[in-house]
Amino acid sequence: EKGGYEHFMLKEMYEQPKAITDTFSPRIKEGKIVIDELNMSDEEIKAIKKIMIVACGSAYHTGVTSKYILEGLARIPVEVDLASEFRYRDPLLEEGTLVIIVSQSGETADSLAALREAKARGAKVLGIVNVVGSSIAREADNVMYTWAGPEIAVATTKAYTAQLIAEYLLAMKFAYVRGKLNDAELAALIDDMRKLPAQVEMLLNNKQKIQKFANRYLAAKDIFFIGRGIDYAISLEGSLKLKEISYIHSEAYAAGELKHGTISLIEEGTLVAAVLTQEELYKKMISNMVEVKTRGAFVLAVTNTENTEVEKAADYVIYIPKTNKYFTNSLAIIPLQLFGYYVSIGRGCDVDKPRNLAKSVTVE
Ligand code: F6R
């Protein structure tokens, strides 16, 4: 059932190109984004005043990414909240708020409770869900499925990837309907989306290089992930992937926050993974990388191929191919997933079933 792969996680990482295609292709018709399941007229889309994305864990991380995209492309204010926080904080859901609950399993207790809370307060709720017919899918007003197929490994990879695609499509749709994207810009985004599966494949095929690198960090005590903007969101997911399956302590920080405390943790040889895919933030990131490097950190950079400056501040660089600035998470996360995977198996951990974790968290 692992289809020749050693672990479900590796198999599912390799299913990502297909998960991307299956999630977007039914929703692109004649150059337009068509999301029938959304059940919202153009007038209703134009009337959205605020979006709240509510989820747990990696699904929450896709929401953090989407905040940058929905705000950047569609100019709609977005709040992202952890379901376990949202449900108890007396959230303000004024008229015109769209609540989006993101969940692979569709059974996460806190996410389901958040959905019920939002509905009880009169908000319209859209579910972005992977498991067909799950509780969140059934109870949401509308459901947009991520067509990733069954995910077995506890650490999510392909469902996360498919969630990102669903959220990109929503942002593109909303931006277009609200007049913030013209036909040419939408066509360019669709074009870049169509290239993602082959680009992900290419990055997956780089796995030996990442394995070799990962093997140097099997005894690491702490690992830090830093980024700005969307790259901060990628760092959150990169860090979670590593720690949940390798049991190495890791943290993600918005790079600008380092000097407000975290930088004191950097010691000789500490690995800092810097994600820099946003061109307008390269310079700021490079100065953060220099700051940690001068304090002894070993700096791994994940960046775009055209970033020629990066080698000045990085000890090791993984390049991702060119895509739209809003889609970089889909590419930059691949080497970070592989890194977590190889550190985990290198340390002899049970990568598909890490200790203390369950695939579906149906209790609070
Ligand atoms: C991490 C992971 C978890 C889930 C979280 C939400 O790899 O899988 O953080 O993302 O438990 O689960 P769902 O998406 O099923 O609501």
Short mmCIF file of C-alpha atoms and ligand atoms in Angstrom, two decimals:
data_model
loop_
_atom_site.label_atom_id
_atom_site.label_comp_id
_atom_site.label_asym_id
_atom_site.label_seq_id
_atom_site.Cartn_x
_atom_site.Cartn_y
_atom_site.Cartn_z
CA GLU A 1 0.00 0.00 0.00
CA LYS A 2 3.03 2.28 0.28
CA GLY A 3 3.43 1.87 -3.46
CA GLY A 4 7.10 0.99 -3.28
CA TYR A 5 8.00 3.89 -0.98
CA GLU A 6 9.64 3.26 2.34
CA HIS A 7 7.15 5.39 4.26
CA PHE A 8 3.74 6.93 3.75
CA MET A 9 5.22 10.36 4.28
CA LEU A 10 7.61 9.94 1.36
CA LYS A 11 4.85 8.52 -0.81
CA GLU A 12 2.57 11.41 0.07
CA MET A 13 5.28 13.96 -0.61
CA TYR A 14 5.59 12.40 -4.05
CA GLU A 15 1.83 12.66 -4.53
CA GLN A 16 1.99 16.43 -4.21
CA PRO A 17 2.22 17.22 -7.93
CA LYS A 18 -0.98 15.24 -8.44
CA ALA A 19 -2.69 16.81 -5.41
CA ILE A 20 -1.95 20.23 -6.88
CA THR A 21 -3.29 19.35 -10.31
CA ASP A 22 -6.38 17.61 -8.97
CA THR A 23 -7.19 20.59 -6.75
CA PHE A 24 -6.86 23.29 -9.39
CA SER A 25 -7.75 21.72 -12.71
CA PRO A 26 -11.50 21.23 -12.14
CA ARG A 27 -11.68 24.88 -11.08
CA ILE A 28 -10.07 26.53 -14.06
CA LYS A 29 -12.42 26.83 -17.02
CA GLU A 30 -11.69 28.86 -20.13
CA GLY A 31 -9.18 31.00 -18.35
CA LYS A 32 -11.45 31.80 -15.41
CA ILE A 33 -11.60 30.49 -11.85
CA VAL A 34 -14.85 28.63 -11.36
CA ILE A 35 -15.58 27.45 -7.83
CA ASP A 36 -19.14 26.18 -8.00
CA GLU A 37 -19.06 24.88 -4.44
CA LEU A 38 -18.52 28.40 -3.18
CA ASN A 39 -22.17 29.19 -3.89
CA MET A 40 -21.51 32.91 -3.77
CA SER A 41 -22.69 35.37 -6.39
CA ASP A 42 -20.35 38.11 -7.58
CA GLU A 43 -22.44 40.53 -5.54
CA GLU A 44 -21.87 38.45 -2.42
CA ILE A 45 -18.14 38.26 -3.11
CA LYS A 46 -18.01 42.03 -3.51
CA ALA A 47 -19.84 42.44 -0.21
CA ILE A 48 -17.23 40.57 1.85
CA LYS A 49 -15.80 42.97 4.41
CA LYS A 50 -13.52 40.66 6.30
CA ILE A 51 -12.31 37.08 6.15
CA MET A 52 -11.42 35.01 9.18
CA ILE A 53 -9.42 31.87 8.56
CA VAL A 54 -9.62 29.45 11.47
CA ALA A 55 -7.72 26.18 11.76
CA CYS A 56 -5.14 24.17 13.72
CA GLY A 57 -1.53 23.17 13.10
CA SER A 58 -0.41 23.01 9.49
CA ALA A 59 -3.85 24.01 8.25
CA TYR A 60 -3.45 27.16 10.33
CA HIS A 61 -0.11 27.74 8.63
CA THR A 62 -1.82 27.73 5.23
CA GLY A 63 -4.12 30.40 6.65
CA VAL A 64 -1.13 32.51 7.69
CA THR A 65 0.12 32.26 4.10
CA SER A 66 -3.28 33.14 2.69
CA LYS A 67 -3.54 36.28 4.74
CA TYR A 68 -0.68 37.73 2.69
CA ILE A 69 -2.26 36.57 -0.56
CA LEU A 70 -5.87 37.55 0.08
CA GLU A 71 -4.81 40.93 1.38
CA GLY A 72 -2.20 41.43 -1.34
CA LEU A 73 -4.29 40.29 -4.30
CA ALA A 74 -7.89 40.90 -3.29
CA ARG A 75 -7.33 43.72 -0.76
CA ILE A 76 -9.72 42.10 1.74
CA PRO A 77 -8.73 42.33 5.42
CA VAL A 78 -7.93 38.88 6.80
CA GLU A 79 -7.57 37.60 10.33
CA VAL A 80 -6.11 34.19 10.97
CA ASP A 81 -6.85 32.42 14.19
CA LEU A 82 -6.12 29.14 15.89
CA ALA A 83 -9.40 27.28 16.31
CA SER A 84 -8.68 26.61 19.99
CA GLU A 85 -8.34 30.37 20.55
CA PHE A 86 -11.16 31.53 18.32
CA ARG A 87 -13.78 29.37 19.96
CA TYR A 88 -13.25 30.86 23.41
CA ARG A 89 -12.49 34.48 22.66
CA ASP A 90 -15.92 35.90 21.89
CA PRO A 91 -14.96 36.71 18.28
CA LEU A 92 -16.35 39.76 16.51
CA LEU A 93 -18.21 38.54 13.47
CA GLU A 94 -19.87 41.58 12.05
CA GLU A 95 -22.02 41.57 8.92
CA GLY A 96 -19.96 40.74 5.86
CA THR A 97 -17.48 38.45 7.61
CA LEU A 98 -16.69 35.22 5.80
CA VAL A 99 -15.30 32.50 8.04
CA ILE A 100 -13.10 29.86 6.42
CA ILE A 101 -12.36 26.68 8.34
CA VAL A 102 -9.42 24.72 6.94
CA SER A 103 -9.03 21.05 7.86
CA GLN A 104 -7.58 17.93 6.30
CA SER A 105 -9.55 15.45 8.40
CA GLY A 106 -12.68 17.56 8.77
CA GLU A 107 -12.92 16.13 12.30
CA THR A 108 -10.58 18.29 14.37
CA ALA A 109 -12.54 19.04 17.55
CA ASP A 110 -11.47 22.66 17.95
CA SER A 111 -12.01 23.47 14.27
CA LEU A 112 -15.47 21.90 14.33
CA ALA A 113 -16.35 23.83 17.50
CA ALA A 114 -15.08 27.05 15.87
CA LEU A 115 -17.29 26.35 12.87
CA ARG A 116 -20.34 25.88 15.11
CA GLU A 117 -19.49 29.03 17.04
CA ALA A 118 -19.19 31.06 13.82
CA LYS A 119 -22.47 29.71 12.48
CA ALA A 120 -24.27 30.35 15.74
CA ARG A 121 -23.15 33.96 15.47
CA GLY A 122 -24.64 34.21 12.01
CA ALA A 123 -21.46 34.13 9.91
CA LYS A 124 -21.27 32.37 6.58
CA VAL A 125 -18.82 29.46 6.85
CA LEU A 126 -16.79 27.96 4.05
CA GLY A 127 -14.94 24.72 4.76
CA ILE A 128 -11.73 23.82 2.94
CA VAL A 129 -11.65 20.12 3.69
CA ASN A 130 -9.91 17.00 2.41
CA VAL A 131 -12.03 14.16 3.76
CA VAL A 132 -15.29 13.97 1.82
CA GLY A 133 -18.37 13.81 4.01
CA SER A 134 -16.48 14.60 7.25
CA SER A 135 -18.16 16.60 10.03
CA ILE A 136 -16.72 19.96 8.96
CA ALA A 137 -17.65 19.26 5.35
CA ARG A 138 -21.21 18.43 6.38
CA GLU A 139 -21.74 21.32 8.75
CA ALA A 140 -20.15 24.16 6.78
CA ASP A 141 -22.49 26.26 4.64
CA ASN A 142 -20.33 25.41 1.66
CA VAL A 143 -17.34 23.16 1.21
CA MET A 144 -14.43 23.38 -1.18
CA TYR A 145 -12.61 20.07 -1.28
CA THR A 146 -8.86 19.69 -1.54
CA TRP A 147 -8.41 16.71 -3.77
CA ALA A 148 -5.29 15.33 -2.11
CA GLY A 149 -6.68 11.83 -1.58
CA PRO A 150 -6.32 9.89 1.69
CA GLU A 151 -3.40 11.02 3.83
CA ILE A 152 -2.01 8.37 6.17
CA ALA A 153 1.23 9.81 7.57
CA VAL A 154 0.52 11.82 10.71
CA ALA A 155 2.62 14.74 9.46
CA THR A 156 0.70 16.39 6.69
CA THR A 157 2.35 17.09 3.34
CA LYS A 158 0.05 16.66 0.37
CA ALA A 159 -3.06 17.90 2.18
CA TYR A 160 -1.17 21.02 3.24
CA THR A 161 -0.07 21.53 -0.35
CA ALA A 162 -3.62 21.09 -1.65
CA GLN A 163 -4.96 23.51 0.98
CA LEU A 164 -2.57 26.16 -0.29
CA ILE A 165 -3.81 25.65 -3.86
CA ALA A 166 -7.47 25.93 -2.79
CA GLU A 167 -6.65 29.13 -0.94
CA TYR A 168 -4.74 30.59 -3.92
CA LEU A 169 -7.77 29.88 -6.12
CA LEU A 170 -10.07 31.65 -3.69
CA ALA A 171 -7.79 34.68 -3.53
CA MET A 172 -7.57 34.82 -7.32
CA LYS A 173 -11.32 34.48 -7.69
CA PHE A 174 -12.07 37.16 -5.10
CA ALA A 175 -9.45 39.51 -6.54
CA TYR A 176 -10.82 39.11 -10.05
CA VAL A 177 -14.45 39.58 -9.09
CA ARG A 178 -13.58 42.64 -7.02
CA GLY A 179 -11.70 44.21 -9.92
CA LYS A 180 -8.23 43.95 -8.39
CA LEU A 181 -6.88 41.60 -11.05
CA ASN A 182 -7.30 42.09 -14.78
CA ASP A 183 -7.54 39.33 -17.37
CA ALA A 184 -3.83 39.39 -18.20
CA GLU A 185 -2.82 39.23 -14.54
CA LEU A 186 -5.22 36.38 -13.88
CA ALA A 187 -3.89 34.53 -16.93
CA ALA A 188 -0.32 34.96 -15.69
CA LEU A 189 -1.24 33.54 -12.28
CA ILE A 190 -3.02 30.58 -13.86
CA ASP A 191 0.01 29.99 -16.02
CA ASP A 192 2.27 29.93 -12.97
CA MET A 193 -0.13 27.61 -11.17
CA ARG A 194 -0.01 25.15 -14.04
CA LYS A 195 3.77 25.03 -13.75
CA LEU A 196 3.76 24.15 -10.04
CA PRO A 197 3.35 20.35 -10.36
CA ALA A 198 6.45 19.94 -12.54
CA GLN A 199 8.41 22.34 -10.35
CA VAL A 200 7.46 20.40 -7.20
CA GLU A 201 8.49 17.18 -8.94
CA MET A 202 11.86 18.68 -9.77
CA LEU A 203 12.41 19.74 -6.15
CA LEU A 204 11.43 16.28 -4.88
CA ASN A 205 13.99 14.74 -7.16
CA ASN A 206 16.64 16.72 -5.33
CA LYS A 207 16.10 14.51 -2.31
CA GLN A 208 19.56 12.94 -2.14
CA LYS A 209 21.17 16.32 -1.74
CA ILE A 210 18.80 17.18 1.12
CA GLN A 211 19.34 13.79 2.74
CA LYS A 212 23.09 14.35 2.75
CA PHE A 213 22.61 17.74 4.32
CA ALA A 214 20.08 16.42 6.86
CA ASN A 215 22.50 13.74 8.00
CA ARG A 216 24.79 16.46 9.33
CA TYR A 217 22.09 17.61 11.76
CA LEU A 218 20.91 14.39 13.36
CA ALA A 219 22.28 15.43 16.74
CA ALA A 220 21.18 19.06 16.61
CA LYS A 221 19.74 20.51 19.80
CA ASP A 222 17.85 23.46 18.36
CA ILE A 223 17.08 24.56 14.84
CA PHE A 224 15.62 27.93 13.88
CA PHE A 225 13.57 28.88 10.85
CA ILE A 226 13.33 32.51 9.86
CA GLY A 227 11.51 34.44 7.16
CA ARG A 228 9.52 37.57 6.45
CA GLY A 229 6.03 37.86 4.98
CA ILE A 230 4.97 34.66 3.22
CA ASP A 231 8.38 33.26 4.10
CA TYR A 232 7.52 33.58 7.76
CA ALA A 233 4.48 31.39 7.11
CA ILE A 234 6.68 28.84 5.32
CA SER A 235 9.06 28.91 8.29
CA LEU A 236 6.21 28.04 10.67
CA GLU A 237 5.42 24.95 8.64
CA GLY A 238 9.08 23.99 8.07
CA SER A 239 9.68 24.15 11.80
CA LEU A 240 6.59 22.11 12.69
CA LYS A 241 7.46 19.44 10.11
CA LEU A 242 10.92 19.03 11.55
CA LYS A 243 10.02 18.98 15.23
CA GLU A 244 6.96 16.76 15.09
CA ILE A 245 8.75 13.88 13.39
CA SER A 246 12.37 14.27 14.55
CA TYR A 247 11.79 15.45 18.15
CA ILE A 248 14.43 18.12 17.69
CA HIS A 249 13.45 21.43 19.20
CA SER A 250 12.83 24.01 16.51
CA GLU A 251 11.19 27.37 16.27
CA ALA A 252 10.09 29.72 13.58
CA TYR A 253 10.53 33.44 13.87
CA ALA A 254 9.66 36.43 11.80
CA ALA A 255 13.22 37.41 10.94
CA GLY A 256 12.77 40.96 12.20
CA GLU A 257 11.91 39.61 15.64
CA LEU A 258 15.26 37.91 16.16
CA LYS A 259 16.91 40.85 17.83
CA HIS A 260 14.02 41.12 20.28
CA GLY A 261 15.13 38.04 22.13
CA THR A 262 15.78 34.92 20.12
CA ILE A 263 19.18 35.84 18.84
CA SER A 264 20.61 35.10 22.28
CA LEU A 265 19.94 31.41 21.60
CA ILE A 266 22.32 31.27 18.65
CA GLU A 267 25.51 29.37 19.42
CA GLU A 268 28.46 28.20 17.39
CA GLY A 269 27.10 25.79 14.78
CA THR A 270 23.35 26.33 15.42
CA LEU A 271 21.45 25.69 12.21
CA VAL A 272 19.33 28.59 11.01
CA ALA A 273 17.16 27.91 7.97
CA ALA A 274 16.41 31.20 6.26
CA VAL A 275 13.60 31.33 3.75
CA LEU A 276 13.77 34.23 1.31
CA THR A 277 11.49 34.03 -1.68
CA GLN A 278 10.11 37.58 -1.59
CA GLU A 279 12.31 39.77 -3.71
CA GLU A 280 11.39 43.02 -2.01
CA LEU A 281 12.57 41.51 1.29
CA TYR A 282 15.88 39.95 0.15
CA LYS A 283 18.04 42.72 1.55
CA LYS A 284 16.33 42.69 4.93
CA MET A 285 16.65 38.92 5.11
CA ILE A 286 20.28 38.94 4.12
CA SER A 287 21.08 41.35 6.93
CA ASN A 288 19.30 39.03 9.39
CA MET A 289 21.31 36.11 8.03
CA VAL A 290 24.54 38.04 8.53
CA GLU A 291 23.47 38.82 12.10
CA VAL A 292 23.12 35.14 13.00
CA LYS A 293 26.14 34.06 10.98
CA THR A 294 28.42 36.46 12.81
CA ARG A 295 27.22 34.83 16.04
CA GLY A 296 28.28 31.43 14.81
CA ALA A 297 25.13 30.10 13.11
CA PHE A 298 25.33 27.84 10.10
CA VAL A 299 22.91 29.37 7.62
CA LEU A 300 20.86 27.29 5.22
CA ALA A 301 19.02 29.44 2.68
CA VAL A 302 15.98 28.52 0.60
CA THR A 303 15.62 31.11 -2.11
CA ASN A 304 14.85 31.81 -5.76
CA THR A 305 17.33 30.96 -8.47
CA GLU A 306 17.79 34.59 -9.45
CA ASN A 307 18.88 35.65 -5.96
CA THR A 308 22.59 35.91 -6.66
CA GLU A 309 23.34 37.92 -3.52
CA VAL A 310 22.36 35.13 -1.16
CA GLU A 311 25.66 33.26 -1.25
CA LYS A 312 27.30 36.15 0.61
CA ALA A 313 25.28 35.36 3.71
CA ALA A 314 24.49 31.64 3.45
CA ASP A 315 26.62 28.56 4.06
CA TYR A 316 24.38 26.30 2.01
CA VAL A 317 21.74 27.25 -0.54
CA ILE A 318 18.72 25.42 -1.93
CA TYR A 319 17.26 27.13 -4.95
CA ILE A 320 13.63 27.02 -5.98
CA PRO A 321 12.50 27.76 -9.53
CA LYS A 322 10.74 30.92 -10.58
CA THR A 323 7.08 31.30 -9.78
CA ASN A 324 4.67 34.07 -8.84
CA LYS A 325 5.61 35.70 -5.52
CA TYR A 326 2.31 34.49 -4.03
CA PHE A 327 2.96 30.83 -4.87
CA THR A 328 6.46 30.39 -3.43
CA ASN A 329 5.23 28.48 -0.37
CA SER A 330 4.26 25.57 -2.62
CA LEU A 331 7.88 25.23 -3.75
CA ALA A 332 9.92 26.32 -0.73
CA ILE A 333 8.13 23.89 1.56
CA ILE A 334 9.32 20.86 -0.43
CA PRO A 335 12.99 20.93 0.66
CA LEU A 336 11.85 21.67 4.23
CA GLN A 337 9.52 18.65 4.23
CA LEU A 338 12.35 16.52 2.89
CA PHE A 339 14.70 17.90 5.51
CA GLY A 340 12.32 16.97 8.34
CA TYR A 341 11.76 13.56 6.83
CA TYR A 342 15.45 12.72 6.49
CA VAL A 343 16.37 14.04 9.94
CA SER A 344 13.58 11.88 11.36
CA ILE A 345 14.58 8.66 9.64
CA GLY A 346 18.28 9.39 10.23
CA ARG A 347 17.51 9.50 13.95
CA GLY A 348 15.52 6.29 13.75
CA CYS A 349 12.18 7.89 14.60
CA ASP A 350 8.85 6.47 13.55
CA VAL A 351 8.31 9.02 10.82
CA ASP A 352 4.76 8.02 9.88
CA LYS A 353 3.54 7.72 13.46
CA PRO A 354 5.45 10.12 15.69
CA ARG A 355 5.07 9.61 19.42
CA ASN A 356 2.18 11.31 21.25
CA LEU A 357 0.42 12.41 18.05
CA ALA A 358 -2.78 11.32 16.34
CA LYS A 359 -3.74 11.89 12.74
CA SER A 360 -7.05 13.34 13.65
CA VAL A 361 -7.41 15.31 16.88
CA THR A 362 -11.02 14.66 17.82
CA VAL A 363 -10.64 15.61 21.47
CA GLU A 364 -9.88 19.05 22.83
C1 F6R B 1 1.04 18.61 11.23
C2 F6R B 1 -0.37 18.22 11.20
C3 F6R B 1 -1.30 18.89 12.16
C4 F6R B 1 -2.65 19.16 11.49
C5 F6R B 1 -3.66 19.67 12.51
C6 F6R B 1 -4.99 20.00 11.88
O1 F6R B 1 1.77 17.90 10.28
O2 F6R B 1 -0.76 17.37 10.46
O3 F6R B 1 -0.76 20.07 12.68
O4 F6R B 1 -2.46 20.08 10.45
O5 F6R B 1 -3.83 18.73 13.53
O6 F6R B 1 -5.58 18.85 11.37
P1 F6R B 1 -6.75 18.92 10.34
O7 F6R B 1 -6.23 19.58 9.10
O8 F6R B 1 -7.17 17.52 10.11
O9 F6R B 1 -7.84 19.76 10.95
#
